[in-house]
Coordinates of C-alpha atoms in Angstrom, one line a residue:
M2 CA 0.0 0.0 0.0
T3 CA 1.3 3.5 -0.8
D4 CA 1.8 5.9 2.0
R5 CA -0.3 8.9 1.2
S6 CA 0.6 10.9 4.3
K7 CA 2.4 14.2 4.2
K8 CA 4.3 15.8 7.0
A9 CA 5.1 19.5 7.4
V10 CA 8.7 20.4 8.4
L11 CA 9.6 23.3 10.6
S12 CA 13.2 24.3 11.6
D13 CA 14.0 27.1 14.0
A14 CA 17.5 27.1 12.3
A15 CA 15.9 28.5 9.1
P16 CA 13.8 31.6 8.6
K17 CA 10.1 31.3 9.3
A18 CA 7.8 31.1 6.3
L19 CA 6.8 34.6 5.0
G20 CA 3.3 33.4 4.2
P21 CA 0.8 30.6 4.4
Y22 CA 3.2 27.8 3.4
S23 CA 5.5 25.2 5.0
Q24 CA 9.3 25.3 5.0
A25 CA 9.1 21.8 3.5
I26 CA 6.8 18.9 3.1
V27 CA 7.8 15.2 3.4
A28 CA 5.8 12.9 1.2
N29 CA 6.4 9.6 -0.5
G30 CA 10.1 9.5 0.5
L31 CA 10.8 12.9 -0.8
V32 CA 11.4 16.3 0.8
F33 CA 9.9 19.3 -1.1
C34 CA 11.5 22.5 0.2
A35 CA 9.9 25.8 -0.3
G36 CA 12.2 28.4 -1.9
Q37 CA 14.6 29.9 0.6
I38 CA 15.9 33.5 0.4
P39 CA 19.0 34.8 2.2
L40 CA 17.4 35.8 5.5
D41 CA 19.3 35.4 8.7
P42 CA 17.1 33.1 10.8
R43 CA 17.8 35.0 14.0
S44 CA 17.2 38.5 12.8
G45 CA 14.8 37.8 9.9
E46 CA 16.8 40.4 7.8
V47 CA 18.5 39.9 4.5
V48 CA 22.2 39.1 5.0
P49 CA 24.5 41.9 3.9
G50 CA 26.7 41.4 0.8
G51 CA 26.3 40.4 -2.7
I52 CA 25.3 37.3 -4.6
A53 CA 28.1 35.1 -3.0
E54 CA 27.0 35.9 0.6
Q55 CA 23.3 35.5 -0.3
T56 CA 23.9 32.2 -2.0
H57 CA 25.8 30.8 1.0
Q58 CA 22.9 31.9 3.3
V59 CA 20.3 30.4 1.1
L60 CA 22.1 27.0 1.1
K61 CA 22.6 27.2 4.9
N62 CA 18.9 27.8 5.3
L63 CA 18.0 24.9 3.0
R64 CA 20.4 22.6 4.8
A65 CA 18.7 23.5 8.1
V66 CA 15.2 22.7 6.7
L67 CA 16.5 19.4 5.1
K68 CA 18.1 18.3 8.3
A69 CA 14.9 18.9 10.2
A70 CA 13.3 16.6 7.7
G71 CA 16.0 13.9 8.2
S72 CA 17.8 14.7 5.0
D73 CA 20.6 17.0 3.7
L74 CA 21.8 18.8 0.6
D75 CA 23.8 15.8 -0.6
R76 CA 20.5 13.9 -0.9
A77 CA 19.0 16.6 -3.2
V78 CA 17.8 15.4 -6.6
K79 CA 16.5 18.6 -8.1
T80 CA 16.9 22.3 -7.5
T81 CA 15.5 25.4 -9.0
V82 CA 17.6 28.6 -8.7
F83 CA 15.9 32.0 -9.2
L84 CA 18.3 34.9 -9.9
K85 CA 17.4 38.6 -9.9
S86 CA 19.9 38.8 -12.8
M87 CA 21.6 36.2 -15.0
D88 CA 24.7 38.5 -14.7
S89 CA 25.1 36.9 -11.2
F90 CA 25.1 33.3 -12.6
A91 CA 28.9 32.7 -12.5
A92 CA 29.3 34.1 -8.9
M93 CA 26.3 32.1 -7.7
N94 CA 27.6 29.0 -9.5
E95 CA 31.0 29.3 -7.8
V96 CA 29.3 29.1 -4.3
Y97 CA 26.7 26.5 -5.3
G98 CA 29.3 24.2 -6.8
Q99 CA 31.4 24.0 -3.6
P100 CA 31.5 20.3 -2.5
E101 CA 30.4 21.2 1.1
Y102 CA 26.9 21.6 -0.2
F103 CA 25.9 19.0 -2.7
G104 CA 29.0 16.6 -2.6
A105 CA 30.4 14.9 -5.7
H106 CA 27.0 14.4 -7.4
P107 CA 25.1 17.7 -7.6
P108 CA 21.4 17.5 -8.3
A109 CA 19.7 18.3 -11.6
R110 CA 19.1 22.1 -11.7
T111 CA 17.1 24.7 -13.5
T112 CA 18.2 28.4 -13.3
I113 CA 15.8 31.2 -14.1
E114 CA 16.1 35.0 -14.1
A115 CA 13.1 36.3 -12.2
A116 CA 11.7 39.8 -12.6
R117 CA 11.4 40.2 -8.8
L118 CA 12.1 38.1 -5.8
P119 CA 10.7 38.4 -2.2
R120 CA 12.4 41.2 -0.2
D121 CA 14.3 42.2 -3.4
V122 CA 16.9 39.6 -2.8
L123 CA 19.4 38.4 -5.4
V124 CA 18.7 34.7 -5.2
E125 CA 16.1 32.2 -4.2
I126 CA 16.6 28.4 -4.3
E127 CA 14.1 25.5 -3.9
V128 CA 15.1 21.9 -3.5
V129 CA 13.6 18.4 -3.8
A130 CA 15.6 15.8 -1.9
L131 CA 15.4 12.2 -0.8
A132 CA 14.0 11.9 2.7

């Protein structure tokens, strides 16, 4: 029989949801993470700096949510990266590609330039990972 349950995930080590959604949902052996933006979970403010600093914070936030779900970034199978500007692609990619995040086998990825992101940040990333 297929397990049709779903479980919401909440991590105090990541920013609270900015609206009526969950940080992540675990269903059918997968973790579906809502997009994370570069907010400091303690202050709720956008981290200072440019695309590199913002990308690091987004990945730290995603890792916190995934760990709360019993997973981690190295179990990610698909990401979607939203950039304020494709001019930031190379700098984002340099941080994203560090082995500390996704390990030797990074997930499939789509990168999109978005007209506007929440709080006018430079990057937002969502993840689907194995639970």
